[in-house]
Coordinates of C-alpha atoms and ligand atoms in Angstrom, one line a residue:
X1 CA -19.4 -9.5 -12.1
X2 CA -21.2 -7.3 -14.8
X3 CA -19.3 -6.5 -18.0
X4 CA -18.6 -2.8 -18.1
X5 CA -20.1 -2.5 -21.7
X6 CA -23.5 -3.0 -19.8
X7 CA -23.2 0.5 -18.4
X8 CA -23.6 3.7 -20.1
X9 CA -22.1 7.2 -19.8
X10 CA -24.3 10.0 -21.4
X11 CA -22.6 12.5 -23.9
X12 CA -24.2 15.7 -23.1
X13 CA -23.7 18.9 -25.1
X14 CA -24.3 22.4 -24.0
X15 CA -25.7 25.0 -26.1
X16 CA -28.5 27.6 -26.3
X17 CA -31.4 28.8 -28.5
X18 CA -29.5 32.0 -29.7
X19 CA -27.9 30.1 -32.7
X20 CA -31.2 29.0 -34.6
X21 CA -32.3 25.5 -35.6
X22 CA -29.7 25.0 -38.4
X23 CA -26.6 25.4 -36.1
X24 CA -28.1 23.5 -33.4
X25 CA -28.6 20.6 -35.9
X26 CA -25.1 20.8 -36.9
X27 CA -24.1 20.9 -33.1
X28 CA -26.1 17.6 -32.5
X29 CA -24.7 15.9 -35.6
X30 CA -21.2 16.8 -34.5
X31 CA -21.9 15.6 -31.0
X32 CA -23.3 12.3 -32.1
X33 CA -20.1 11.6 -34.2
X34 CA -18.0 12.3 -31.1
X35 CA -20.2 10.1 -28.9
X36 CA -19.9 7.3 -31.5
X37 CA -16.1 7.7 -31.6
X38 CA -15.7 7.6 -27.9
X39 CA -18.1 4.7 -27.6
X40 CA -15.6 2.7 -29.8
X41 CA -12.7 3.7 -27.4
X42 CA -14.2 3.5 -24.0
X43 CA -14.9 0.4 -22.0
X44 CA -18.5 1.4 -21.5
X45 CA -21.4 2.5 -23.9
X46 CA -21.5 6.3 -24.9
X47 CA -24.8 7.5 -25.4
X48 CA -25.7 10.8 -27.1
X49 CA -28.3 12.9 -25.3
X50 CA -30.1 15.7 -27.1
X51 CA -28.3 19.0 -27.0
X52 CA -29.2 21.1 -23.9
X53 CA -30.5 24.6 -24.5
X54 CA -32.6 25.8 -21.6
X55 CA -32.6 25.5 -17.8
X56 CA -35.5 23.2 -18.0
X57 CA -33.8 20.9 -20.2
X58 CA -30.7 20.7 -18.0
X59 CA -32.9 19.9 -15.0
X60 CA -34.8 17.2 -16.8
X61 CA -31.6 15.5 -17.9
X62 CA -30.2 15.5 -14.4
X63 CA -33.3 13.9 -13.0
X64 CA -33.3 11.3 -15.7
X65 CA -29.7 10.5 -15.1
X66 CA -30.1 10.2 -11.3
X67 CA -32.8 7.6 -11.7
X68 CA -31.4 5.8 -14.8
X69 CA -29.8 2.6 -13.3
X70 CA -27.5 2.0 -16.3
X71 CA -26.2 5.6 -16.4
X72 CA -22.9 5.7 -14.4
X73 CA -21.9 9.3 -15.3
X74 CA -22.2 12.2 -17.7
X75 CA -19.5 13.6 -20.2
X76 CA -20.3 17.2 -20.6
X77 CA -19.0 19.6 -23.5
X78 CA -20.0 22.9 -24.9
X79 CA -19.6 22.9 -28.6
X80 CA -21.0 26.4 -28.8
X81 CA -21.6 28.9 -25.9
X82 CA -24.0 27.7 -23.1
X83 CA -24.7 30.2 -20.5
X84 CA -24.2 28.7 -17.2
X85 CA -27.0 30.3 -15.2
X86 CA -29.3 27.9 -16.9
X87 CA -27.2 25.0 -15.5
X88 CA -27.3 25.8 -11.9
X89 CA -30.6 24.1 -10.9
X90 CA -29.8 21.0 -12.8
X91 CA -26.3 20.6 -11.6
X92 CA -27.5 21.1 -7.9
X93 CA -29.7 18.1 -8.3
X94 CA -27.3 15.8 -10.3
X95 CA -26.0 12.9 -8.4
X96 CA -23.8 11.1 -10.9
X97 CA -20.1 11.8 -11.7
X98 CA -19.1 14.2 -14.3
X99 CA -16.2 14.5 -16.9
X100 CA -16.0 17.7 -18.4
X101 CA -14.5 17.1 -21.8
X102 CA -12.7 20.3 -23.0
X103 CA -12.5 19.5 -26.7
X104 CA -13.3 20.8 -30.1
X105 CA -15.1 19.0 -33.0
X106 CA -12.6 20.2 -35.5
X107 CA -8.9 19.4 -34.5
X108 CA -7.3 22.1 -36.7
X109 CA -8.1 25.6 -37.6
X110 CA -8.7 25.6 -41.4
X111 CA -6.4 28.6 -41.9
X112 CA -7.2 29.3 -45.5
X113 CA -10.8 29.1 -45.3
X114 CA -11.8 30.1 -41.6
X115 CA -14.7 32.4 -41.4
X116 CA -17.1 33.6 -38.8
X117 CA -19.5 30.6 -39.4
X118 CA -16.5 28.3 -38.3
X119 CA -15.8 30.6 -35.4
X120 CA -19.3 30.4 -34.1
X121 CA -19.6 26.8 -34.2
X122 CA -16.4 25.9 -32.6
X123 CA -16.6 27.8 -29.3
X124 CA -15.6 25.3 -26.8
X125 CA -12.5 27.4 -26.1
X126 CA -14.7 30.0 -24.3
X127 CA -18.0 28.0 -24.0
X128 CA -16.2 25.5 -21.8
X129 CA -14.7 28.2 -19.7
X130 CA -18.2 29.5 -18.9
X131 CA -19.1 26.0 -18.1
X132 CA -16.1 25.5 -15.8
X133 CA -16.8 28.6 -13.9
X134 CA -20.3 27.4 -12.8
X135 CA -18.9 24.1 -11.6
X136 CA -16.3 26.0 -9.6
X137 CA -18.6 28.5 -8.3
X138 CA -21.0 25.6 -7.0
X139 CA -17.9 23.7 -5.6
X140 CA -18.9 20.7 -7.5
X141 CA -16.4 17.9 -8.2
X142 CA -15.6 16.9 -11.8
X143 CA -12.8 15.7 -13.9
X144 CA -11.5 18.0 -16.5
X145 CA -10.1 16.4 -19.6
X146 CA -8.5 18.5 -22.3
X147 CA -7.6 17.7 -25.8
X148 CA -9.0 16.6 -29.2
X149 CA -11.6 13.8 -28.7
X150 CA -9.8 11.4 -31.1
X151 CA -6.4 11.7 -29.5
X152 CA -5.6 8.5 -27.6
X153 CA -4.4 10.2 -24.4
X154 CA -7.9 12.1 -24.1
X155 CA -9.7 8.6 -24.7
X156 CA -7.4 7.0 -22.0
X157 CA -8.3 9.7 -19.5
X158 CA -12.0 9.3 -20.1
X159 CA -11.6 5.6 -20.1
X160 CA -10.0 5.8 -16.5
X161 CA -12.7 8.1 -15.3
X162 CA -15.4 5.8 -16.9
X163 CA -14.0 2.8 -14.9
X164 CA -13.8 4.8 -11.8
X165 CA -17.4 5.8 -12.5
X166 CA -18.5 2.1 -12.8
X167 CA -16.9 1.2 -9.5
X168 CA -18.6 4.2 -7.9
X169 CA -21.9 2.9 -9.3
X170 CA -21.2 -0.5 -7.9
X171 CA -20.7 1.0 -4.5
X172 CA -24.2 2.6 -4.3
X173 CA -26.5 0.4 -2.3
X174 CA -23.8 -2.4 -2.2
X175 CA -23.8 -4.7 0.9
X176 CA -20.7 -6.2 2.5
X177 CA -20.9 -9.0 5.1
X178 CA -18.8 -9.1 8.1
X179 CA -18.5 -12.5 9.8
X180 CA -17.5 -11.8 13.3
X181 CA -16.0 -8.6 14.4
X182 CA -12.7 -6.9 14.2
X183 CA -9.4 -8.5 15.2
X184 CA -9.6 -7.4 18.8
X185 CA -7.8 -4.1 19.6
X186 CA -6.6 -3.4 16.1
X187 CA -7.5 0.3 15.3
X188 CA -6.9 1.0 11.5
X189 CA -9.5 -1.6 10.6
X190 CA -12.2 0.1 12.6
X191 CA -14.1 3.1 11.4
X192 CA -17.5 4.8 11.4
X193 CA -19.7 2.7 9.3
X194 CA -22.5 5.2 9.3
X195 CA -20.2 7.8 7.9
X196 CA -19.2 5.3 5.3
X197 CA -22.6 4.5 4.3
X198 CA -23.5 8.2 3.9
X199 CA -20.4 9.0 2.0
X200 CA -19.9 5.8 -0.1
X201 CA -23.3 4.4 -0.4
X202 CA -22.5 0.8 0.7
X203 CA -23.7 -0.9 3.8
X204 CA -21.7 -3.1 6.1
X205 CA -23.3 -5.4 8.5
X206 CA -22.1 -8.0 10.9
X207 CA -23.2 -11.7 10.9
X208 CA -22.6 -14.3 13.5
X209 CA -20.2 -16.9 12.4
X210 CA -22.9 -19.5 13.4
X211 CA -25.1 -18.2 10.4
X212 CA -22.3 -19.1 8.0
X213 CA -21.6 -22.4 9.6
X214 CA -25.1 -23.2 9.4
X215 CA -25.1 -22.6 5.6
X216 CA -21.8 -24.5 5.3
X217 CA -23.3 -27.5 7.1
X218 CA -26.2 -27.4 4.6
X219 CA -23.7 -28.1 1.7
X220 CA -24.3 -31.5 0.0
X221 CA -21.5 -34.1 -0.5
X222 CA -22.2 -33.8 -4.3
X223 CA -21.6 -30.0 -4.2
X224 CA -18.3 -30.6 -2.4
X225 CA -17.3 -33.4 -5.0
X226 CA -17.8 -30.8 -7.8
X227 CA -15.7 -28.1 -6.1
X228 CA -12.8 -30.4 -5.3
X229 CA -12.7 -31.7 -9.1
X230 CA -12.4 -28.1 -10.2
X231 CA -9.5 -27.6 -7.8
X232 CA -7.8 -30.6 -9.4
X233 CA -8.5 -29.0 -12.9
X234 CA -7.4 -25.6 -12.2
X235 CA -4.4 -26.0 -9.7
X236 CA -1.5 -28.0 -9.2
X237 CA -2.8 -30.5 -6.6
X238 CA -0.3 -33.4 -5.9
X239 CA 0.2 -36.5 -3.7
X240 CA -2.1 -37.2 -0.7
X241 CA -4.1 -34.1 -1.3
X242 CA -5.7 -35.5 -4.3
X243 CA -9.1 -37.4 -4.0
X244 CA -8.3 -40.5 -2.2
X245 CA -5.2 -39.3 -0.6
X246 CA -4.6 -39.3 3.1
X247 CA -4.8 -35.6 3.5
X248 CA -7.7 -35.0 1.1
X249 CA -10.0 -34.3 3.9
X250 CA -8.1 -30.9 4.5
X251 CA -8.9 -29.8 0.9
X252 CA -12.5 -31.1 1.0
X253 CA -13.2 -29.1 4.2
X254 CA -12.1 -26.1 2.5
X255 CA -14.4 -26.8 -0.5
X256 CA -17.3 -27.2 1.9
X257 CA -16.4 -23.8 3.4
X258 CA -16.1 -22.2 0.0
X259 CA -19.4 -23.7 -1.3
X260 CA -21.2 -22.4 1.9
X261 CA -19.8 -19.1 1.9
X262 CA -20.6 -18.7 -1.7
X263 CA -24.2 -19.5 -1.1
X264 CA -24.5 -17.2 1.9
X265 CA -23.0 -14.3 -0.1
X266 CA -25.2 -14.8 -3.2
X267 CA -28.5 -15.4 -1.0
X268 CA -27.7 -12.2 0.8
X269 CA -26.7 -10.2 -2.4
X270 CA -23.2 -9.3 -0.9
X271 CA -20.4 -7.8 -3.1
X272 CA -17.8 -8.6 -0.3
X273 CA -17.1 -9.9 3.0
X274 CA -14.7 -9.9 6.0
X275 CA -13.4 -12.7 8.2
X276 CA -11.3 -12.8 11.4
X277 CA -9.4 -15.7 12.7
X278 CA -10.4 -14.7 16.3
X279 CA -14.1 -15.6 15.4
X280 CA -14.0 -19.1 14.0
X281 CA -16.5 -20.6 16.1
X282 CA -17.8 -23.9 14.5
X283 CA -15.5 -23.5 11.5
X284 CA -13.1 -26.3 11.1
X285 CA -10.5 -24.2 9.2
X286 CA -9.7 -20.6 8.7
X287 CA -11.2 -19.8 5.3
X288 CA -8.2 -19.8 3.0
X289 CA -8.5 -21.4 -0.4
X290 CA -12.2 -20.4 -0.2
X291 CA -11.4 -16.7 0.4
X292 CA -8.9 -16.7 -2.4
X293 CA -11.3 -18.2 -4.9
X294 CA -14.2 -15.9 -4.0
X295 CA -11.7 -12.9 -4.3
X296 CA -11.0 -14.3 -7.8
X297 CA -14.7 -14.2 -8.6
X298 CA -14.9 -10.5 -7.9
X299 CA -15.8 -10.5 -4.2
X300 CA -14.2 -7.8 -2.0
X301 CA -12.3 -9.1 0.9
X302 CA -10.9 -7.9 4.1
X303 CA -9.2 -10.1 6.7
X304 CA -9.5 -9.4 10.5
X305 CA -12.9 -7.5 9.9
X306 CA -11.3 -4.9 7.7
X307 CA -14.4 -3.9 6.0
X308 CA -12.8 -0.7 4.4
X309 CA -10.2 -2.7 2.5
X310 CA -12.9 -5.3 1.6
X311 CA -15.1 -2.5 0.0
X312 CA -11.9 -0.9 -1.7
X313 CA -10.9 -4.1 -3.2
X314 CA -14.2 -4.6 -4.6
X315 CA -14.2 -1.3 -6.1
X316 CA -10.8 -2.0 -7.8
X317 CA -12.0 -5.3 -9.1
X318 CA -14.8 -3.6 -10.8
X319 CA -12.7 -0.6 -12.3
X320 CA -10.3 -3.0 -13.6
X321 CA -12.8 -5.5 -15.1
X322 CA -11.6 -6.9 -18.4
X323 CA -7.9 -5.5 -18.1
X324 CA -4.9 -7.7 -18.0
X325 CA -3.7 -8.1 -14.3
X326 CA -5.5 -9.1 -11.1
X327 CA -6.3 -7.5 -7.8
X328 CA -6.0 -8.7 -4.3
X329 CA -6.2 -8.1 -0.5
X330 CA -2.7 -7.7 0.5
X331 CA -0.6 -6.9 3.6
X332 CA 3.0 -5.4 3.9
X333 CA 4.4 -8.5 5.8
X334 CA 8.2 -8.4 5.9
X335 CA 11.1 -6.4 4.6
X336 CA 14.3 -7.3 2.8
X337 CA 16.7 -4.4 3.9
X338 CA 19.9 -5.4 2.0
X339 CA 21.1 -1.9 0.7
X340 CA 21.7 -3.5 -2.7
X341 CA 18.0 -4.1 -3.3
X342 CA 15.5 -3.3 -0.4
X343 CA 12.0 -4.5 -1.0
X344 CA 8.7 -5.4 0.7
X345 CA 7.3 -9.0 0.8
X346 CA 3.6 -8.8 0.8
X347 CA 1.4 -11.7 1.7
X348 CA -1.3 -12.6 4.4
X349 CA -1.8 -15.6 6.5
X350 CA -3.6 -17.4 3.6
X351 CA -5.8 -14.9 1.7
X352 CA -4.1 -13.6 -1.6
X353 CA -6.1 -13.6 -4.7
X354 CA -4.9 -16.0 -7.4
X355 CA -5.8 -13.4 -10.1
X356 CA -2.3 -12.0 -9.4
X357 CA -0.5 -15.2 -9.9
X358 CA 2.5 -15.5 -12.3
X359 CA 1.8 -19.1 -13.1
X360 CA -0.4 -21.9 -12.0
X361 CA -1.0 -21.8 -8.3
X362 CA -0.2 -24.9 -6.2
X363 CA -2.8 -26.2 -3.7
X364 CA -1.1 -27.0 -0.3
X365 CA -2.1 -27.7 3.2
X366 CA 0.0 -26.7 6.2
X367 CA -0.6 -26.1 9.9
X368 CA -1.6 -22.5 10.8
X369 CA 0.5 -21.0 13.9
X370 CA -2.5 -19.1 15.2
X371 CA -6.1 -19.8 15.5
X372 CA -6.0 -23.4 16.8
X373 CA -7.9 -24.9 13.9
X374 CA -7.5 -27.8 11.4
X375 CA -4.7 -27.2 8.9
X376 CA -6.1 -25.0 6.2
X377 CA -5.9 -25.6 2.5
X378 CA -4.6 -22.6 0.4
X379 CA -3.2 -21.6 -3.0
X380 CA 0.5 -20.9 -3.0
X381 CA 2.1 -18.8 -6.0
X382 CA 4.5 -15.9 -6.8
X383 CA 2.6 -12.7 -8.0
X384 CA 3.4 -11.7 -11.5
X385 CA 6.1 -9.1 -12.1
X386 CA 5.6 -5.4 -13.2
X387 CA 3.8 -2.3 -12.3
X388 CA 1.2 -2.4 -9.7
X389 CA -0.2 -0.3 -6.8
X390 CA -1.4 -0.6 -3.3
X391 CA -4.5 1.6 -2.1
X392 CA -5.7 2.1 1.3
X393 CA -8.7 3.8 2.8
X394 CA -8.7 4.9 6.4
X395 CA -11.1 6.7 8.7
X396 CA -9.3 9.8 10.2
X397 CA -12.3 10.7 12.5
X398 CA -13.4 13.7 10.6
X399 CA -12.9 12.2 7.1
X400 CA -11.7 9.2 5.1
X401 CA -8.3 9.4 3.4
X402 CA -7.3 7.3 0.3
X403 CA -3.6 6.7 0.0
X404 CA -2.2 5.2 -3.2
X405 CA 1.5 3.9 -3.5
X406 CA 2.9 3.0 -6.9
X407 CA 5.1 0.0 -6.8
X408 CA 7.1 -2.3 -9.1
X409 CA 6.7 -6.1 -8.6
X410 CA 9.8 -8.1 -8.9
X411 CA 10.7 -11.7 -9.0
X412 CA 11.8 -12.9 -5.5
X413 CA 15.6 -12.5 -5.4
X414 CA 15.6 -16.3 -4.3
X415 CA 13.2 -19.1 -4.1
X416 CA 11.2 -19.4 -1.0
X417 CA 10.6 -23.2 -0.7
X418 CA 9.5 -23.1 3.0
X419 CA 7.1 -20.2 2.6
X420 CA 3.5 -21.7 2.7
X421 CA 1.7 -18.8 1.4
X422 CA 1.0 -16.9 -1.8
X423 CA 3.2 -13.7 -2.0
X424 CA 4.3 -10.6 -4.0
X425 CA 7.8 -9.0 -3.6
X426 CA 7.9 -5.3 -4.6
X427 CA 10.0 -2.2 -4.7
X428 CA 7.9 0.8 -3.7
X429 CA 8.3 4.3 -5.3
X430 CA 10.0 6.5 -5.2
X431 CA 12.2 4.4 -2.9
X432 CA 11.8 2.1 -0.1
X433 CA 12.6 4.7 2.6
X434 CA 10.5 7.5 1.3
X435 CA 7.5 5.2 0.3
X436 CA 7.3 3.8 3.9
X437 CA 7.9 7.1 5.6
X438 CA 5.1 8.9 3.6
X439 CA 2.8 6.0 4.0
X440 CA 3.3 5.8 7.8
X441 CA 3.2 9.7 8.2
X442 CA -0.2 9.4 6.3
X443 CA -1.4 6.8 8.8
X444 CA -2.0 4.1 5.9
X445 CA -3.0 0.7 7.0
X446 CA -1.0 -2.5 6.9
X447 CA -3.8 -3.9 4.7
X448 CA -4.2 -2.7 1.2
X449 CA -6.0 -3.3 -2.1
X450 CA -3.3 -4.5 -4.4
X451 CA -3.8 -4.1 -8.2
X452 CA -1.8 -4.8 -11.2
X453 CA -4.2 -3.1 -13.6
X454 CA -5.6 0.0 -11.6
X455 CA -3.7 3.1 -12.3
X456 CA -3.4 6.1 -9.9
X457 CA -5.5 8.2 -12.4
X458 CA -8.4 5.8 -11.9
X459 CA -8.1 5.9 -8.1
X460 CA -7.9 9.6 -7.9
X461 CA -11.0 9.8 -10.2
X462 CA -12.8 7.5 -7.8
X463 CA -11.6 9.4 -4.7
X464 CA -13.0 12.6 -6.3
X465 CA -16.4 10.9 -7.0
X466 CA -16.5 9.9 -3.4
X467 CA -15.3 13.4 -2.5
X468 CA -12.5 12.0 -0.2
X469 CA -9.0 13.2 0.5
X470 CA -6.5 11.5 -2.1
X471 CA -2.8 11.2 -1.5
X472 CA -0.2 9.7 -3.9
X473 CA 3.0 8.2 -3.3
X474 CA 5.1 7.8 -6.6
X475 CA 8.2 8.7 -8.4
X476 CA 7.6 12.5 -7.8
X477 CA 7.0 12.1 -4.1
X478 CA 9.3 14.1 -1.7
X479 CA 8.7 13.3 1.9
X480 CA 9.1 16.9 3.2
X481 CA 6.5 18.2 0.6
X482 CA 4.3 15.2 1.4
X483 CA 4.4 16.0 5.1
X484 CA 3.2 19.7 4.4
X485 CA 0.5 18.3 2.0
X486 CA -0.9 16.4 5.3
X487 CA -0.7 19.5 7.2
X488 CA -2.4 21.6 4.6
X489 CA -5.0 19.0 4.2
X490 CA -5.8 19.0 7.7
X491 CA -6.7 22.7 7.6
X492 CA -8.5 22.5 4.2
X493 CA -10.8 19.7 5.4
X494 CA -11.5 21.3 8.7
X495 CA -12.6 24.5 6.9
X496 CA -14.2 22.7 4.0
X497 CA -16.5 20.3 5.7
X498 CA -16.1 21.0 9.5
X499 CA -15.9 17.9 11.8
X500 CA -19.1 16.3 10.5
X501 CA -18.9 14.4 7.3
Ligands
MN601 MN1 -3.9 -8.7 8.2

C-alpha cells in the first residue's frame, strides 16, 4: 500500500484584494507557518497554496486540485474576510474533499496591545462564517474543525479527516474482482454495482473461477517453495504440516492458491476481491490462508461474493495505514448469552486477517464441513484485546447506508482448543442488547469491516465524502432515539435525493 505521506492536502487561505499587498503578504506568511505546523502533525503532506483573492483564482485552484493525482483534499481557512460570491464557481467545480479549518493564527488576544491592525488581520471569527454560509447555501459536504491550529485535538480531527480522504482517493477508479457470484439467495451481500460505481468511484467485475484456476496452475514449484518457507518463518507451523511431513501437501496447495491469486490481482490492478464457497470449480481448497495473507497485505476481501464489505475493508486498511492495530473481514458468528457477561464471538469459516492477531498465528489444517473440497490450511489466533469497531455498508435500494458499532474486544473467557478458526470476542456498545437491536433495526449486514485502529470519526468523515447515510452505535446510543433517526432519515433521503442516486 502507498504510504500516506505520499499524498498531499492543500492548505488554502481565502482573502480579497481590499487589504493591499502588505497585509496579503502577512496573510501568506502566517498561512505558510500554519501549513508547516500541520504538515508536521498530519499523516499526509500539507502543501501551502497562494492566497485566493479573486473568483478566477478560486476556479483555477479547484481545477488544479481536481486533476492533481497526489492531492486528496483541501483544508480551507479565511484568515481575513473573503467574500463568498467569489467562491461559488470554484466550489461548484471542486471534486476533492474539504475540511474547513475554523482557526486563528494568534491563539490569544493581546489584551494590552490589541489595535485595529490586529483586528483586521485576525478575522476568521467572521470571515469563516461568511465562508460557511456559501458551503451551506450550495448544500456541499465538508468537515468543520474548530480551534487553534496548534491544539492537539484540532490536529487529531484534521488527521482523521486526512486519513478518510486518503481512503476516498483510493476508491476512485479502484477495481475489485469477484471470483464467482454471490452465495446463492443471500440478500445483504447483493446491491447495485452501477450505483456503487457512480457514488463511490470503484468498479466491481466478476471473473470465472476458471480464470483464477488457470493462473494458479501456472504457479511454479519454485514459487510455491518460497511461499511455504515464508509460512514456516512467520507462523507457528508444527508436526506433519512442515516440509516433508505427511499433511504438508495441504499447506502447499494453499501456497499455490495464494501465489496464483496474488498474481491475478496484481496483473489486473485489483485492490480487493471476493470469493464464494459455492463457486470453487477447479480449486482444490477454499482459499483460507491465501485470503488471510492477501488481506494482511492490504487487499480488501469479502466472502460469499460480498463486494461492499470487500471495498469497505480496503478503505479501512488505507485510512489506518501506519497506525497500531489491524483490520479484517469479520462476521458476527455466535453469542455468549450468560447474563454475567454477554458477548459476541466473531469469526468466519477461515478468512480472518492476521493483522488483528494478539500473538503469533498458528497454521492449521482441518476439514471444512461445507464445500466438499480438500482440507484447507488456515491461520488460527485470538484477536488482540481493546477498542475496535465494526463497519458495514448496505444498499437500501434508494441509497447506501453506513453503520458503525464501537466495540471492546476482550480475551475469550475460556480457551477454545477445538475451534479451528481465528476469532475475536467482543462486547458491543452501548450494551449487547442495544447494539444488536440497533444494528438489526438498521439492517446492518452479518459481515463487517472490523478495525482496531479506525475511529468512528474517520468512518463518519469517510461517509460524508461519499455522501452516504451514516449511523453510529456507541455509548450514547438509545434504541428508541436510534429508531427515530432511521425514520427521519427515510424522509430526509427521499426528499434530498429522491429515489435515484
Ligand atoms: Mn459469511
